[in-house]
Amino acid sequence: MWKYTIQVNGMMCGMCESHVNDAVRKAFPVKKVTSSRSKKETVVITEAELDQEALRAAISATGYDVGEIWKESWQKKGLFGR
């Protein structure tokens, strides 16, 4: 599993977060996607590696500025963080 953290500038409200999340869900088969306007980031959890340029394009198409993208391997933690 992979975790992508994407810097997204310009989100001002909950609807902005929803637009970004919906764009990512439509473009890729993801397990989870969450956005935070206060942190200025979107986090995507997926089983397969994603094309970072396509990810950037999908979010940019919503009208927000995409900054850096960080990718790391991710493993779901069990009960109590084990």
Coordinates of N, CA and C in Angstrom, one line a residue:
M1 N 0.9 -1.2 0.0 CA 0.0 0.0 0.0 C 0.9 1.2 0.0
W2 N 0.4 2.3 -0.5 CA 1.1 3.6 -0.7 C 0.3 4.7 -0.1
K3 N 1.1 5.7 0.5 CA 0.5 6.9 1.0 C 1.1 8.1 0.2
Y4 N 0.3 8.9 -0.4 CA 0.7 10.1 -1.1 C 0.2 11.3 -0.3
T5 N 1.1 12.2 0.0 CA 0.7 13.4 0.6 C 1.0 14.5 -0.4
I6 N 0.0 15.3 -0.7 CA 0.0 16.3 -1.8 C -0.2 17.6 -1.2
Q7 N 0.7 18.6 -1.5 CA 0.5 19.9 -1.0 C -0.5 20.6 -2.0
V8 N -1.6 21.1 -1.4 CA -2.6 21.7 -2.3 C -2.9 23.1 -1.7
N9 N -2.7 24.1 -2.5 CA -2.9 25.5 -2.0 C -4.2 26.0 -2.7
G10 N -5.0 26.8 -1.9 CA -6.2 27.5 -2.4 C -7.5 26.9 -1.9
M11 N -7.4 25.9 -1.1 CA -8.7 25.3 -0.5 C -9.1 26.3 0.6
M12 N -10.4 26.7 0.5 CA -10.8 27.7 1.5 C -12.0 27.2 2.4
C13 N -12.6 26.1 2.0 CA -13.8 25.6 2.8 C -13.9 24.1 2.6
G14 N -14.9 23.5 3.3 CA -15.2 22.1 3.2 C -15.6 21.7 1.8
M15 N -16.2 22.5 1.0 CA -16.6 22.2 -0.4 C -15.3 22.0 -1.2
C16 N -14.3 22.9 -0.9 CA -13.1 22.8 -1.7 C -12.4 21.4 -1.4
E17 N -12.4 21.0 -0.2 CA -11.9 19.7 0.2 C -12.6 18.6 -0.6
S18 N -13.9 18.7 -0.6 CA -14.8 17.7 -1.3 C -14.4 17.7 -2.8
H19 N -14.3 18.8 -3.4 CA -13.9 18.9 -4.9 C -12.6 18.2 -5.2
V20 N -11.6 18.4 -4.3 CA -10.3 17.7 -4.5 C -10.5 16.2 -4.3
N21 N -11.2 15.8 -3.2 CA -11.3 14.4 -2.9 C -12.1 13.7 -4.1
D22 N -13.2 14.3 -4.6 CA -13.9 13.7 -5.7 C -13.1 13.6 -6.9
A23 N -12.3 14.6 -7.2 CA -11.5 14.5 -8.4 C -10.5 13.4 -8.4
V24 N -9.9 13.1 -7.2 CA -8.9 12.0 -7.0 C -9.7 10.7 -7.1
R25 N -10.8 10.6 -6.5 CA -11.6 9.3 -6.5 C -12.0 9.0 -8.0
K26 N -12.4 10.0 -8.8 CA -12.8 9.8 -10.1 C -11.6 9.3 -11.0
A27 N -10.4 9.8 -10.7 CA -9.3 9.6 -11.6 C -8.5 8.3 -11.2
F28 N -8.6 7.8 -9.9 CA -7.8 6.7 -9.5 C -8.6 5.8 -8.6
P29 N -8.3 4.5 -8.5 CA -8.9 3.5 -7.6 C -8.2 3.6 -6.2
V30 N -8.7 4.5 -5.4 CA -8.0 4.7 -4.1 C -8.8 4.0 -3.0
K31 N -8.1 3.7 -1.9 CA -8.7 3.2 -0.7 C -9.3 4.3 0.2
K32 N -8.6 5.4 0.3 CA -9.0 6.5 1.1 C -8.4 7.8 0.6
V33 N -9.1 8.9 0.6 CA -8.6 10.2 0.3 C -9.2 11.2 1.3
T34 N -8.3 12.1 1.9 CA -8.8 13.1 2.8 C -8.0 14.4 2.5
S35 N -8.7 15.5 2.6 CA -8.1 16.8 2.4 C -8.2 17.7 3.6
S36 N -7.3 18.5 3.9 CA -7.3 19.5 5.0 C -6.9 20.8 4.5
R37 N -7.9 21.8 4.5 CA -7.5 23.1 4.1 C -6.6 23.8 5.0
S38 N -6.7 23.5 6.3 CA -5.8 24.1 7.3 C -4.3 23.6 7.2
K39 N -4.2 22.3 6.8 CA -2.8 21.8 6.6 C -2.3 22.0 5.1
K40 N -3.3 22.4 4.3 CA -3.0 22.7 2.9 C -2.5 21.4 2.2
E41 N -3.2 20.3 2.5 CA -2.7 19.0 1.9 C -3.9 18.0 1.7
T42 N -3.6 17.1 0.8 CA -4.5 16.0 0.5 C -3.7 14.7 0.7
V43 N -4.3 13.7 1.4 CA -3.6 12.5 1.7 C -4.4 11.4 1.0
V44 N -3.7 10.6 0.2 CA -4.3 9.5 -0.6 C -3.7 8.2 -0.2
I45 N -4.5 7.2 0.1 CA -4.1 5.8 0.4 C -4.5 4.9 -0.7
T46 N -3.6 4.2 -1.3 CA -4.0 3.3 -2.4 C -3.1 2.0 -2.4
E47 N -3.6 1.0 -3.1 CA -2.9 -0.2 -3.1 C -1.8 -0.2 -4.2
A48 N -2.1 0.5 -5.3 CA -1.2 0.6 -6.4 C -0.5 1.9 -6.5
E49 N 0.7 1.9 -7.0 CA 1.4 3.2 -7.2 C 0.6 4.1 -8.2
L50 N 0.6 5.4 -8.0 CA -0.1 6.3 -8.9 C 0.9 7.1 -9.7
D51 N 0.5 7.4 -10.9 CA 1.2 8.3 -11.8 C 1.1 9.7 -11.2
Q52 N 2.3 10.2 -10.7 CA 2.2 11.5 -9.9 C 1.8 12.7 -10.8
E53 N 2.2 12.6 -12.1 CA 1.8 13.7 -13.0 C 0.3 13.7 -13.3
A54 N -0.3 12.5 -13.4 CA -1.7 12.4 -13.5 C -2.4 12.8 -12.3
L55 N -1.9 12.5 -11.1 CA -2.4 12.9 -9.8 C -2.4 14.5 -9.8
R56 N -1.3 15.1 -10.1 CA -1.2 16.5 -10.1 C -2.2 17.1 -11.1
A57 N -2.3 16.5 -12.3 CA -3.3 17.1 -13.3 C -4.7 17.0 -12.8
A58 N -5.1 15.9 -12.1 CA -6.5 15.7 -11.6 C -6.8 16.7 -10.6
I59 N -5.9 17.1 -9.7 CA -6.1 18.1 -8.7 C -6.1 19.5 -9.3
S60 N -5.1 19.7 -10.2 CA -5.0 21.0 -10.8 C -6.3 21.4 -11.6
A61 N -6.9 20.4 -12.2 CA -8.1 20.6 -13.0 C -9.3 21.1 -12.1
T62 N -9.2 21.0 -10.8 CA -10.2 21.5 -9.9 C -10.0 23.0 -9.6
G63 N -8.8 23.5 -10.1 CA -8.6 24.9 -9.9 C -7.6 25.3 -8.7
Y64 N -7.1 24.3 -8.1 CA -6.2 24.5 -7.0 C -4.7 24.3 -7.4
D65 N -3.8 25.0 -6.7 CA -2.4 24.8 -7.0 C -1.8 23.6 -6.3
V66 N -1.1 22.8 -7.1 CA -0.5 21.6 -6.5 C 1.0 21.9 -6.3
G67 N 1.5 21.6 -5.1 CA 2.9 21.8 -4.8 C 3.6 20.4 -4.8
E68 N 4.3 20.2 -3.8 CA 5.1 18.9 -3.8 C 4.2 17.7 -3.5
I69 N 4.7 16.6 -4.0 CA 4.0 15.3 -3.7 C 5.0 14.4 -3.0
W70 N 4.6 13.8 -1.9 CA 5.5 12.9 -1.2 C 4.8 11.5 -1.2
K71 N 5.7 10.5 -1.5 CA 5.2 9.1 -1.5 C 5.9 8.3 -0.5
E72 N 5.2 7.4 0.2 CA 5.8 6.5 1.1 C 5.0 5.2 1.2
S73 N 5.7 4.2 1.6 CA 4.9 2.9 1.8 C 4.1 3.1 3.0
W74 N 3.0 2.4 3.0 CA 2.0 2.6 4.1 C 1.4 1.2 4.5
Q75 N 1.3 1.0 5.8 CA 0.7 -0.2 6.3 C -0.3 0.2 7.3
K76 N -1.5 -0.4 7.2 CA -2.6 -0.1 8.1 C -2.2 -0.6 9.5
K77 N -2.4 0.2 10.5 CA -2.1 -0.1 11.8 C -3.3 -0.8 12.4
G78 N -3.0 -1.8 13.2 CA -4.1 -2.6 13.9 C -4.6 -1.8 15.1
L79 N -5.4 -2.5 15.9 CA -6.0 -1.9 17.1 C -4.9 -1.4 18.0
F80 N -5.1 -0.2 18.5 CA -4.1 0.4 19.5 C -2.8 0.6 18.9
G81 N -2.7 0.8 17.5 CA -1.5 1.2 16.9 C -0.5 0.1 16.7
R82 N -0.9 -1.1 16.9 CA 0.1 -2.3 16.7 C 0.2 -2.7 15.3

